[in-house]
PDB file of C-alpha atoms in Angstrom:
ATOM      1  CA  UNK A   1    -219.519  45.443-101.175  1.00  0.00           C
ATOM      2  CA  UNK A   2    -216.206  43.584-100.341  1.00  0.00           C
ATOM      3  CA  UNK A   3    -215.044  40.486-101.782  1.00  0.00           C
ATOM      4  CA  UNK A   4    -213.135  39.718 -98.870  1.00  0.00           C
ATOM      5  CA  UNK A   5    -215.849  39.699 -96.238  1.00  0.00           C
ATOM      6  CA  UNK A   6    -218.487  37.076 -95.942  1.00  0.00           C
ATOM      7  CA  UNK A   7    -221.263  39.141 -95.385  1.00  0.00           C
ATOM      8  CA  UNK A   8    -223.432  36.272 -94.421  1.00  0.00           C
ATOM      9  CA  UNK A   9    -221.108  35.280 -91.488  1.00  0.00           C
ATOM     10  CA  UNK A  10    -220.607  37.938 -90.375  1.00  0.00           C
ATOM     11  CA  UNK A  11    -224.205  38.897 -90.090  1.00  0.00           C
ATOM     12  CA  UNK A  12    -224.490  35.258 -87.967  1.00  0.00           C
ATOM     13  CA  UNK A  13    -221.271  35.857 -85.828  1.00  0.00           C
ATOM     14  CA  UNK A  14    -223.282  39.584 -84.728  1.00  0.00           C
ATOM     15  CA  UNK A  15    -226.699  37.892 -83.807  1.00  0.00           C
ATOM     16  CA  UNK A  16    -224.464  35.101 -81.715  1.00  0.00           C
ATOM     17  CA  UNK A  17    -222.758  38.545 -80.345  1.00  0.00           C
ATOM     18  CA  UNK A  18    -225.999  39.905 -79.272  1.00  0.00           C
ATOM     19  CA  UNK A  19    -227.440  36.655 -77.996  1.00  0.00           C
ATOM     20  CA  UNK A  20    -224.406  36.142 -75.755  1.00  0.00           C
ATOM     21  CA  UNK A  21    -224.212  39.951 -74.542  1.00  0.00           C
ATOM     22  CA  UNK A  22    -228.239  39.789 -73.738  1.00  0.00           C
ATOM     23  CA  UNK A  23    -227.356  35.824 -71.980  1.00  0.00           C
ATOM     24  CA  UNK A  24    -224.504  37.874 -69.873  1.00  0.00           C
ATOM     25  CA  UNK A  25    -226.994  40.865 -68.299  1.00  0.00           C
ATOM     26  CA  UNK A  26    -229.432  38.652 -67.522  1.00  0.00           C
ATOM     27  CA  UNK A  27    -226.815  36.113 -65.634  1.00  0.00           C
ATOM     28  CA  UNK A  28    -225.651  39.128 -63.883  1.00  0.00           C
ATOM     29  CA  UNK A  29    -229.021  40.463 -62.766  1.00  0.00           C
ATOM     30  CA  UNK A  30    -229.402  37.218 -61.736  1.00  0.00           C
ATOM     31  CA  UNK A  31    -226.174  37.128 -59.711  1.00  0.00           C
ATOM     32  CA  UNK A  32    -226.502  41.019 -58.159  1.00  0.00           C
ATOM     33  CA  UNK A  33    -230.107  39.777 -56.801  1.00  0.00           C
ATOM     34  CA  UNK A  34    -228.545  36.763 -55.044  1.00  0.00           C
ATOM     35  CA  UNK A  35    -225.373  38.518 -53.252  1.00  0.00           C
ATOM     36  CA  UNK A  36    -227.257  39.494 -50.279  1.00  0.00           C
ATOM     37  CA  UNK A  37    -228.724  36.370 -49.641  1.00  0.00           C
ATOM     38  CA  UNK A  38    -225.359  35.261 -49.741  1.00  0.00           C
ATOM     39  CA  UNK A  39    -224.097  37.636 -47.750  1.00  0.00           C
ATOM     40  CA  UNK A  40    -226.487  37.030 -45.059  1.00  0.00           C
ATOM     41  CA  UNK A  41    -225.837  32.995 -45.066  1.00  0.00           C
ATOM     42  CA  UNK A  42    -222.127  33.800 -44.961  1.00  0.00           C
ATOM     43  CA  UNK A  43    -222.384  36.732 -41.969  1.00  0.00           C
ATOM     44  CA  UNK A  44    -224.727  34.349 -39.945  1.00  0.00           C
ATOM     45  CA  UNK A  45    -222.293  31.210 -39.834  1.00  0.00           C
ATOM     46  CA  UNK A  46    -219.278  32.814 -38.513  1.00  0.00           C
ATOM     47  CA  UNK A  47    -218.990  32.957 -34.862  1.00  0.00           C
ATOM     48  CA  UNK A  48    -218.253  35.514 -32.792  1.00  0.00           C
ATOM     49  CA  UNK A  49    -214.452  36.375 -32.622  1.00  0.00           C
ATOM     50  CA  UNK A  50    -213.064  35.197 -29.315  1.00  0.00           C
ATOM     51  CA  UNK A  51    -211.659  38.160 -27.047  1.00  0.00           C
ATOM     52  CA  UNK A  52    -208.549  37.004 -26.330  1.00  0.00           C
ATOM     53  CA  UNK A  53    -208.211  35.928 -30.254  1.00  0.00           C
ATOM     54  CA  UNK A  54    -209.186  39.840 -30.853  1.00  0.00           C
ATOM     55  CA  UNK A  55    -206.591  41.135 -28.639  1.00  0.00           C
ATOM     56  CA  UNK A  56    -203.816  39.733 -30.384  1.00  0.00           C
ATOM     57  CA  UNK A  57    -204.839  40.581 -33.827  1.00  0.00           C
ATOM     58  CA  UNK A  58    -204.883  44.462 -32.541  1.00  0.00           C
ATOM     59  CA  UNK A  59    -201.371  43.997 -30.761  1.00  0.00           C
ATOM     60  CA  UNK A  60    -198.122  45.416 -32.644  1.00  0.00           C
ATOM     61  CA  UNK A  61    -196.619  43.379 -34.820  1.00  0.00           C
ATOM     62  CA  UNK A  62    -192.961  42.697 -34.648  1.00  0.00           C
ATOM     63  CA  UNK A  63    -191.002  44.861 -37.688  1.00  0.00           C
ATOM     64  CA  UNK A  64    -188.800  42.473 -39.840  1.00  0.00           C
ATOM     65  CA  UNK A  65    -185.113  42.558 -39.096  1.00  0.00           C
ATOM     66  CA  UNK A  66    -182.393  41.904 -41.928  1.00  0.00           C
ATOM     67  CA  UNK A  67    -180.775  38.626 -41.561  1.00  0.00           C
ATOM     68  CA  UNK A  68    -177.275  38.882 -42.973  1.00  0.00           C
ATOM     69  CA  UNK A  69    -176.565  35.038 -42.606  1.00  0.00           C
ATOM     70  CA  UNK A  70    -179.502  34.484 -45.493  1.00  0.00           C
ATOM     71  CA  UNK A  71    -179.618  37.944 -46.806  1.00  0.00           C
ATOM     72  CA  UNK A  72    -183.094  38.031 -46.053  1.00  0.00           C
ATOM     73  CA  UNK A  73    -186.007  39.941 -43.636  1.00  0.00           C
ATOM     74  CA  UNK A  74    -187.035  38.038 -41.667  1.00  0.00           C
ATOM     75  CA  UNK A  75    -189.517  38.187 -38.712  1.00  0.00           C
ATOM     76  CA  UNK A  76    -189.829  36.488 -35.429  1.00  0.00           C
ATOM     77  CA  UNK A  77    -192.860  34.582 -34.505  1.00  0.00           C
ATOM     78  CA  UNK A  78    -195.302  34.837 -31.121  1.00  0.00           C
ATOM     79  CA  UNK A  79    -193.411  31.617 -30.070  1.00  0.00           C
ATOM     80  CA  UNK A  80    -189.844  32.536 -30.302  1.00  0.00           C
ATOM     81  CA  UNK A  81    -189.275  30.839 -33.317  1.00  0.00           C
ATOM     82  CA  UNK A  82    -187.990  31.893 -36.673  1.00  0.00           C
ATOM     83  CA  UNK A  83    -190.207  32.830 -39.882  1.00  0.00           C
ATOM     84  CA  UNK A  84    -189.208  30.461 -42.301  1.00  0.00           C
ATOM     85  CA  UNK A  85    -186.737  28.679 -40.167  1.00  0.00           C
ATOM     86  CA  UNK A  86    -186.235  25.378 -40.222  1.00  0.00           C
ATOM     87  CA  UNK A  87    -184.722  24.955 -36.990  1.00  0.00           C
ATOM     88  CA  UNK A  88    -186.599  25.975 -33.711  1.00  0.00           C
ATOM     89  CA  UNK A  89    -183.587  28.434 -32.308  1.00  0.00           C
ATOM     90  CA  UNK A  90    -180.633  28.674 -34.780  1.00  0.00           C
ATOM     91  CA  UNK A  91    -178.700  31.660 -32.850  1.00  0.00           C
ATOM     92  CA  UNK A  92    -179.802  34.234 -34.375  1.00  0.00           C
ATOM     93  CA  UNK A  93    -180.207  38.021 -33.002  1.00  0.00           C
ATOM     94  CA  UNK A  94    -183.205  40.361 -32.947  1.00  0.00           C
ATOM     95  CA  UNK A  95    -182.069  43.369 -31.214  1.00  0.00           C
ATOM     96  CA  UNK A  96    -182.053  46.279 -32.961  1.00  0.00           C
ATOM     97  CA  UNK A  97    -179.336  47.733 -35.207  1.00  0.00           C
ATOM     98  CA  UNK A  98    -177.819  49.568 -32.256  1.00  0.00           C
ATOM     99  CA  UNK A  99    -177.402  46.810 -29.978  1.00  0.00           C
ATOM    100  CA  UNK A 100    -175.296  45.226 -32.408  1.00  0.00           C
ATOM    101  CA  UNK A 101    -173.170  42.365 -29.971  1.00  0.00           C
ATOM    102  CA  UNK A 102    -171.488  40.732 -33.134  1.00  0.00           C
ATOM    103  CA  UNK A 103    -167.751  40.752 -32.566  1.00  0.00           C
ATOM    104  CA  UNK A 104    -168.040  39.997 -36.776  1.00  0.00           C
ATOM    105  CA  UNK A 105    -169.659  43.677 -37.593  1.00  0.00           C
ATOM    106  CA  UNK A 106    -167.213  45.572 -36.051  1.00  0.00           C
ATOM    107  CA  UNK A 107    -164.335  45.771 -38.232  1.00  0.00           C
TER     108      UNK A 107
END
């Protein structure tokens, strides 16, 4: 026997252990047997998607450009508009890399 130890404590702190392990596998048992009710209440309240809403989900979606006036990527929305932007249409250009019209990047 150790001094240091309190045997008796220890002895309580292992029953709580087990208690609290034996309290945990039943809460789960409980929880595994109610996921597919849940599933089924969750599957049956959500409408069916609308086509059009379908079609542009499966549509490409526009690659990020680099934005050297925020050193950013940044993409353009559906709308015209900038991701992120503040401002509706603040000049800037989307064409590729190799369409470069900026008078600035040519050196």
């Amino acid at each position: 026997p150790r001094s240091d130890i309190d045997i008796y404590r220890a002895r309580t702190l292992r029953g709580r252990l087990a208690e609290i392990r034996n309290d945990h596998q039943q809460i789960m048992k409980q929880v595994e047997s109610l996921l597919p009710q849940l599933t089924l209440l969750t599957t049956n309240n959500q409408k069916a998607d609308d086509p059009q809403e379908l079609a542009a989900r499966k549509q490409i979606k526009p690659k990020p450009k680099y934005d050297p006036q925020t050193g950013k990527w940044v993409v353009m929305n559906w709308d015209g508009s900038i991701a992120g932007s503040t401002q509706p249409n603040d000049g800037r250009s989307f064409d590729s890399i190799g369409n470069n019209n900026n008078n600035e990047t040519h050196a």
